[in-house]
Amino acid sequence: GAVVSQHPSWVICKSGTSVKIECRSLDFQATTMFWYRQFPKQSLMLMATSNEGSKATYEQGVEKDKFLINHASLTLSTLTVTSAHPEDSSFYICSARVVAGGHYNEQFFGPGTRLTVL
Amino acid sequence: AQTVTQSQPEMSVQEAETVTLSCTYDTSESNYYLFWYKQPPSRQMILVIRQEAYKQQNATENRFSVNFQKAAKSFSLKISDSQLGDTAMYFCAFILLRSGTYKYIFGTGTRLKVLA
């Protein structure tokens, strides 16, 4: 149980275009999901917290108009990188908070999406 | 501010040997959970072990165990009988329950290489 998927796993886009990344909880409902960004050989940097049915809460320094987050259902959150530029190239990871079945506020992570902006 | 420190950027261990990864944290809160996550080359984050701060008994999961010293704010991970598949980045993290945000605070990670 507690499987989180992400799609796509790898995307290449041209500078100025927008890219949407999906994060799904496959076998549970996730009221809270998180979006992270990870640079090579570094730790995960939290970008925003996504709560189902409400606006996302962004971390300081993260542009909300550039990284649009939507959590429209209990199993799906999306991150849209708008007008992407090469500096947005990174590894994006989502996670879902699980509070059931013996889990206590643990986050289960998706496999990540590698974004390359040309 | 809450912080997590992993002072060992890289470590190596011979296969079948035991290795300990260190983690210290700083918080004035008393109610929190601590976690160790593993990130292998595939980059999939995998939960290794969890410790509730109110529990005095150290958590164990097969070959993985922790040494939780609440007063010292220390949470080290011991890997026994190391296997090649244990090669990965290991991240220590904690979550404050009172905050209501459920956000993880991650350490900078320790890169572990298991040598054949």
Short mmCIF file of N, CA and C in Angstrom, two decimals, chain A:
data_model
loop_
_atom_site.label_atom_id
_atom_site.label_comp_id
_atom_site.label_asym_id
_atom_site.label_seq_id
_atom_site.Cartn_x
_atom_site.Cartn_y
_atom_site.Cartn_z
N GLY A 1 0.81 -1.21 0.00
CA GLY A 1 0.00 0.00 0.00
C GLY A 1 0.85 1.26 0.00
N ALA A 2 0.19 2.43 -0.03
CA ALA A 2 0.82 3.74 0.01
C ALA A 2 1.77 3.95 -1.15
N VAL A 3 1.27 3.74 -2.35
CA VAL A 3 2.07 3.94 -3.56
C VAL A 3 1.72 5.28 -4.18
N VAL A 4 2.76 6.01 -4.53
CA VAL A 4 2.60 7.31 -5.18
C VAL A 4 3.26 7.25 -6.55
N SER A 5 2.53 7.68 -7.56
CA SER A 5 3.10 7.68 -8.90
C SER A 5 3.26 9.11 -9.40
N GLN A 6 4.17 9.29 -10.34
CA GLN A 6 4.37 10.58 -10.99
C GLN A 6 4.44 10.36 -12.48
N HIS A 7 3.92 11.35 -13.19
CA HIS A 7 3.97 11.28 -14.66
C HIS A 7 4.15 12.67 -15.23
N PRO A 8 5.06 12.88 -16.16
CA PRO A 8 5.96 11.87 -16.72
C PRO A 8 7.18 11.65 -15.82
N SER A 9 7.97 10.66 -16.14
CA SER A 9 9.19 10.43 -15.37
C SER A 9 10.33 11.31 -15.90
N TRP A 10 10.21 11.70 -17.17
CA TRP A 10 11.25 12.52 -17.79
C TRP A 10 10.61 13.36 -18.88
N VAL A 11 10.89 14.65 -18.88
CA VAL A 11 10.32 15.53 -19.90
C VAL A 11 11.38 16.53 -20.34
N ILE A 12 11.41 16.76 -21.63
CA ILE A 12 12.28 17.77 -22.23
C ILE A 12 11.39 18.77 -22.93
N CYS A 13 11.61 20.04 -22.68
CA CYS A 13 10.76 21.04 -23.32
C CYS A 13 11.61 22.23 -23.76
N LYS A 14 11.02 23.04 -24.60
CA LYS A 14 11.70 24.24 -25.07
C LYS A 14 11.47 25.39 -24.11
N SER A 15 12.41 26.28 -24.05
CA SER A 15 12.31 27.45 -23.20
C SER A 15 11.06 28.24 -23.57
N GLY A 16 10.30 28.65 -22.56
CA GLY A 16 9.09 29.44 -22.78
C GLY A 16 7.81 28.64 -22.78
N THR A 17 7.93 27.34 -22.84
CA THR A 17 6.73 26.50 -22.81
C THR A 17 6.39 26.11 -21.37
N SER A 18 5.20 25.55 -21.19
CA SER A 18 4.75 25.11 -19.87
C SER A 18 4.72 23.59 -19.81
N VAL A 19 4.99 23.09 -18.65
CA VAL A 19 5.04 21.63 -18.43
C VAL A 19 4.22 21.28 -17.21
N LYS A 20 3.38 20.25 -17.35
CA LYS A 20 2.57 19.79 -16.23
C LYS A 20 3.06 18.43 -15.74
N ILE A 21 3.23 18.32 -14.43
CA ILE A 21 3.65 17.05 -13.80
C ILE A 21 2.52 16.59 -12.89
N GLU A 22 2.14 15.32 -13.03
CA GLU A 22 1.07 14.76 -12.23
C GLU A 22 1.60 13.89 -11.10
N CYS A 23 0.94 13.97 -9.98
CA CYS A 23 1.28 13.14 -8.82
C CYS A 23 0.00 12.47 -8.34
N ARG A 24 0.00 11.16 -8.31
CA ARG A 24 -1.19 10.42 -7.93
C ARG A 24 -0.91 9.47 -6.76
N SER A 25 -1.85 9.42 -5.83
CA SER A 25 -1.82 8.40 -4.79
C SER A 25 -2.68 7.25 -5.31
N LEU A 26 -2.09 6.08 -5.46
CA LEU A 26 -2.75 5.00 -6.17
C LEU A 26 -3.70 4.16 -5.31
N ASP A 27 -3.42 4.03 -4.04
CA ASP A 27 -4.24 3.12 -3.24
C ASP A 27 -4.68 3.75 -1.93
N PHE A 28 -4.65 5.07 -1.88
CA PHE A 28 -5.12 5.74 -0.67
C PHE A 28 -5.49 7.17 -1.05
N GLN A 29 -6.21 7.82 -0.17
CA GLN A 29 -6.58 9.21 -0.38
C GLN A 29 -5.60 10.11 0.36
N ALA A 30 -5.15 11.11 -0.31
CA ALA A 30 -4.13 12.00 0.25
C ALA A 30 -4.68 13.42 0.34
N THR A 31 -5.00 13.85 1.55
CA THR A 31 -5.48 15.21 1.70
C THR A 31 -4.33 16.21 1.60
N THR A 32 -3.13 15.76 1.89
CA THR A 32 -1.97 16.64 1.83
C THR A 32 -0.88 16.02 0.98
N MET A 33 -0.43 16.78 0.00
CA MET A 33 0.69 16.37 -0.83
C MET A 33 1.73 17.48 -0.81
N PHE A 34 2.95 17.09 -1.10
CA PHE A 34 4.06 18.04 -1.06
C PHE A 34 4.84 17.96 -2.38
N TRP A 35 5.38 19.10 -2.79
CA TRP A 35 6.23 19.15 -3.98
C TRP A 35 7.62 19.61 -3.58
N TYR A 36 8.60 18.84 -4.04
CA TYR A 36 10.00 19.13 -3.74
C TYR A 36 10.77 19.31 -5.04
N ARG A 37 11.90 19.98 -4.89
CA ARG A 37 12.84 20.12 -5.98
C ARG A 37 14.19 19.63 -5.45
N GLN A 38 14.89 18.88 -6.28
CA GLN A 38 16.19 18.36 -5.84
C GLN A 38 17.23 18.58 -6.91
N PHE A 39 18.29 19.29 -6.56
CA PHE A 39 19.43 19.48 -7.45
C PHE A 39 20.40 18.33 -7.23
N PRO A 40 21.27 18.07 -8.21
CA PRO A 40 22.19 16.93 -8.10
C PRO A 40 22.99 16.94 -6.81
N LYS A 41 23.02 15.81 -6.15
CA LYS A 41 23.81 15.59 -4.94
C LYS A 41 23.39 16.50 -3.80
N GLN A 42 22.18 16.99 -3.83
CA GLN A 42 21.70 17.83 -2.75
C GLN A 42 20.45 17.23 -2.13
N SER A 43 20.04 17.84 -1.03
CA SER A 43 18.86 17.37 -0.34
C SER A 43 17.60 17.84 -1.05
N LEU A 44 16.47 17.42 -0.56
CA LEU A 44 15.19 17.85 -1.12
C LEU A 44 14.83 19.23 -0.59
N MET A 45 14.38 20.08 -1.48
CA MET A 45 13.95 21.41 -1.08
C MET A 45 12.44 21.49 -1.24
N LEU A 46 11.73 21.73 -0.15
CA LEU A 46 10.28 21.81 -0.22
C LEU A 46 9.87 23.07 -0.98
N MET A 47 9.01 22.88 -1.97
CA MET A 47 8.51 24.02 -2.74
C MET A 47 7.15 24.48 -2.21
N ALA A 48 6.27 23.52 -1.96
CA ALA A 48 4.92 23.89 -1.56
C ALA A 48 4.20 22.70 -0.95
N THR A 49 3.19 23.03 -0.16
CA THR A 49 2.31 22.03 0.43
C THR A 49 0.96 22.19 -0.26
N SER A 50 0.43 21.07 -0.71
CA SER A 50 -0.81 21.07 -1.48
C SER A 50 -1.90 20.37 -0.68
N ASN A 51 -2.97 21.09 -0.39
CA ASN A 51 -4.10 20.51 0.33
C ASN A 51 -5.30 20.41 -0.58
N GLU A 52 -5.95 19.28 -0.55
CA GLU A 52 -7.08 19.03 -1.44
C GLU A 52 -8.17 20.09 -1.23
N GLY A 53 -8.58 20.69 -2.32
CA GLY A 53 -9.67 21.65 -2.29
C GLY A 53 -9.31 23.05 -1.84
N SER A 54 -8.04 23.30 -1.59
CA SER A 54 -7.65 24.65 -1.18
C SER A 54 -6.36 25.07 -1.89
N LYS A 55 -6.02 26.34 -1.73
CA LYS A 55 -4.82 26.84 -2.39
C LYS A 55 -3.57 26.26 -1.73
N ALA A 56 -2.56 26.08 -2.56
CA ALA A 56 -1.31 25.56 -2.05
C ALA A 56 -0.59 26.60 -1.20
N THR A 57 0.20 26.13 -0.27
CA THR A 57 1.03 27.00 0.55
C THR A 57 2.46 26.88 0.06
N TYR A 58 3.00 28.00 -0.40
CA TYR A 58 4.33 28.00 -0.99
C TYR A 58 5.39 28.38 0.04
N GLU A 59 6.56 27.79 -0.12
CA GLU A 59 7.69 28.14 0.74
C GLU A 59 8.27 29.48 0.28
N GLN A 60 8.94 30.11 1.22
CA GLN A 60 9.54 31.41 0.93
C GLN A 60 10.51 31.28 -0.24
N GLY A 61 10.39 32.21 -1.17
CA GLY A 61 11.30 32.23 -2.32
C GLY A 61 10.80 31.44 -3.52
N VAL A 62 9.71 30.73 -3.39
CA VAL A 62 9.15 29.96 -4.50
C VAL A 62 8.07 30.80 -5.17
N GLU A 63 8.21 31.01 -6.48
CA GLU A 63 7.26 31.86 -7.20
C GLU A 63 5.97 31.10 -7.47
N LYS A 64 4.90 31.51 -6.87
CA LYS A 64 3.63 30.80 -7.02
C LYS A 64 3.07 30.94 -8.43
N ASP A 65 3.38 32.03 -9.12
CA ASP A 65 2.87 32.20 -10.48
C ASP A 65 3.67 31.38 -11.48
N LYS A 66 4.84 30.98 -11.09
CA LYS A 66 5.67 30.17 -11.98
C LYS A 66 5.40 28.68 -11.76
N PHE A 67 5.21 28.29 -10.54
CA PHE A 67 4.98 26.90 -10.19
C PHE A 67 3.54 26.78 -9.68
N LEU A 68 2.63 26.47 -10.61
CA LEU A 68 1.22 26.40 -10.28
C LEU A 68 0.88 25.01 -9.77
N ILE A 69 0.25 24.96 -8.62
CA ILE A 69 -0.10 23.69 -8.02
C ILE A 69 -1.60 23.60 -7.86
N ASN A 70 -2.14 22.47 -8.28
CA ASN A 70 -3.57 22.21 -8.17
C ASN A 70 -3.78 20.85 -7.52
N HIS A 71 -4.65 20.81 -6.52
CA HIS A 71 -4.93 19.55 -5.81
C HIS A 71 -6.44 19.38 -5.82
N ALA A 72 -6.97 19.03 -6.99
CA ALA A 72 -8.41 19.05 -7.21
C ALA A 72 -9.14 17.82 -6.67
N SER A 73 -8.40 16.75 -6.42
CA SER A 73 -9.04 15.55 -5.90
C SER A 73 -8.16 14.94 -4.82
N LEU A 74 -8.69 13.95 -4.13
CA LEU A 74 -7.96 13.32 -3.03
C LEU A 74 -6.86 12.39 -3.52
N THR A 75 -6.76 12.20 -4.82
CA THR A 75 -5.72 11.31 -5.33
C THR A 75 -4.82 11.96 -6.38
N LEU A 76 -5.02 13.23 -6.66
CA LEU A 76 -4.24 13.86 -7.72
C LEU A 76 -3.84 15.28 -7.37
N SER A 77 -2.55 15.55 -7.51
CA SER A 77 -2.04 16.91 -7.42
C SER A 77 -1.17 17.14 -8.65
N THR A 78 -1.23 18.35 -9.20
CA THR A 78 -0.42 18.65 -10.37
C THR A 78 0.44 19.88 -10.12
N LEU A 79 1.63 19.84 -10.70
CA LEU A 79 2.56 20.97 -10.67
C LEU A 79 2.78 21.40 -12.11
N THR A 80 2.48 22.65 -12.41
CA THR A 80 2.73 23.18 -13.75
C THR A 80 3.84 24.21 -13.67
N VAL A 81 4.88 23.96 -14.42
CA VAL A 81 5.98 24.91 -14.52
C VAL A 81 5.67 25.80 -15.72
N THR A 82 5.36 27.05 -15.47
CA THR A 82 4.95 27.94 -16.56
C THR A 82 6.15 28.69 -17.12
N SER A 83 6.11 28.91 -18.43
CA SER A 83 7.19 29.63 -19.12
C SER A 83 8.55 29.15 -18.62
N ALA A 84 8.77 27.87 -18.82
CA ALA A 84 9.98 27.25 -18.28
C ALA A 84 11.25 27.81 -18.92
N HIS A 85 12.30 27.91 -18.11
CA HIS A 85 13.60 28.35 -18.59
C HIS A 85 14.65 27.34 -18.16
N PRO A 86 15.82 27.39 -18.76
CA PRO A 86 16.85 26.39 -18.42
C PRO A 86 17.14 26.27 -16.92
N GLU A 87 17.02 27.37 -16.20
CA GLU A 87 17.30 27.30 -14.75
C GLU A 87 16.23 26.53 -13.97
N ASP A 88 15.10 26.23 -14.64
CA ASP A 88 14.07 25.40 -14.00
C ASP A 88 14.36 23.91 -14.16
N SER A 89 15.37 23.59 -14.95
CA SER A 89 15.76 22.19 -15.10
C SER A 89 16.15 21.63 -13.74
N SER A 90 15.55 20.50 -13.39
CA SER A 90 15.78 19.93 -12.07
C SER A 90 15.04 18.62 -11.97
N PHE A 91 15.14 18.00 -10.80
CA PHE A 91 14.40 16.78 -10.49
C PHE A 91 13.28 17.18 -9.52
N TYR A 92 12.04 16.93 -9.90
CA TYR A 92 10.89 17.31 -9.09
C TYR A 92 10.26 16.05 -8.49
N ILE A 93 10.04 16.09 -7.20
CA ILE A 93 9.50 14.93 -6.48
C ILE A 93 8.25 15.34 -5.72
N CYS A 94 7.22 14.50 -5.78
CA CYS A 94 6.04 14.76 -4.97
C CYS A 94 5.96 13.69 -3.88
N SER A 95 5.22 14.01 -2.85
CA SER A 95 4.99 13.04 -1.79
C SER A 95 3.58 13.24 -1.25
N ALA A 96 3.08 12.23 -0.58
CA ALA A 96 1.75 12.29 0.01
C ALA A 96 1.84 11.87 1.47
N ARG A 97 1.12 12.61 2.29
CA ARG A 97 1.09 12.29 3.71
C ARG A 97 0.07 11.18 3.94
N VAL A 98 0.48 10.18 4.71
CA VAL A 98 -0.38 9.04 4.98
C VAL A 98 -0.66 8.98 6.47
N VAL A 99 -1.95 8.97 6.81
CA VAL A 99 -2.33 8.81 8.22
C VAL A 99 -3.40 7.75 8.27
N ALA A 100 -2.98 6.51 8.17
CA ALA A 100 -3.91 5.38 8.20
C ALA A 100 -3.11 4.11 8.12
N GLY A 101 -3.75 3.04 8.49
CA GLY A 101 -3.11 1.73 8.33
C GLY A 101 -1.79 1.60 9.03
N GLY A 102 -1.66 2.23 10.19
CA GLY A 102 -0.42 2.09 10.93
C GLY A 102 0.62 3.14 10.59
N HIS A 103 0.31 4.04 9.66
CA HIS A 103 1.25 5.09 9.30
C HIS A 103 0.90 6.36 10.08
N TYR A 104 1.91 7.09 10.50
CA TYR A 104 1.69 8.26 11.32
C TYR A 104 2.45 9.44 10.74
N ASN A 105 1.76 10.17 9.90
CA ASN A 105 2.34 11.39 9.32
C ASN A 105 3.56 11.13 8.45
N GLU A 106 3.72 9.90 8.02
CA GLU A 106 4.81 9.62 7.10
C GLU A 106 4.47 10.16 5.72
N GLN A 107 5.50 10.49 5.00
CA GLN A 107 5.32 10.87 3.61
C GLN A 107 5.83 9.73 2.74
N PHE A 108 5.02 9.37 1.75
CA PHE A 108 5.46 8.41 0.74
C PHE A 108 5.70 9.17 -0.55
N PHE A 109 6.79 8.85 -1.17
CA PHE A 109 7.28 9.67 -2.28
C PHE A 109 7.03 9.02 -3.64
N GLY A 110 6.78 9.89 -4.62
CA GLY A 110 6.74 9.43 -6.00
C GLY A 110 8.15 9.21 -6.51
N PRO A 111 8.28 8.62 -7.68
CA PRO A 111 9.60 8.29 -8.25
C PRO A 111 10.32 9.49 -8.83
N GLY A 112 9.66 10.64 -8.89
CA GLY A 112 10.32 11.84 -9.39
C GLY A 112 10.15 12.07 -10.88
N THR A 113 10.31 13.31 -11.28
CA THR A 113 10.26 13.72 -12.69
C THR A 113 11.48 14.56 -13.00
N ARG A 114 12.21 14.13 -14.02
CA ARG A 114 13.39 14.91 -14.44
C ARG A 114 12.96 15.87 -15.54
N LEU A 115 13.09 17.16 -15.27
CA LEU A 115 12.73 18.19 -16.24
C LEU A 115 13.99 18.81 -16.82
N THR A 116 14.07 18.79 -18.14
CA THR A 116 15.17 19.45 -18.85
C THR A 116 14.57 20.50 -19.77
N VAL A 117 14.98 21.74 -19.58
CA VAL A 117 14.50 22.84 -20.41
C VAL A 117 15.63 23.28 -21.33
N LEU A 118 15.36 23.23 -22.63
CA LEU A 118 16.40 23.56 -23.61
C LEU A 118 16.39 25.04 -23.97
#
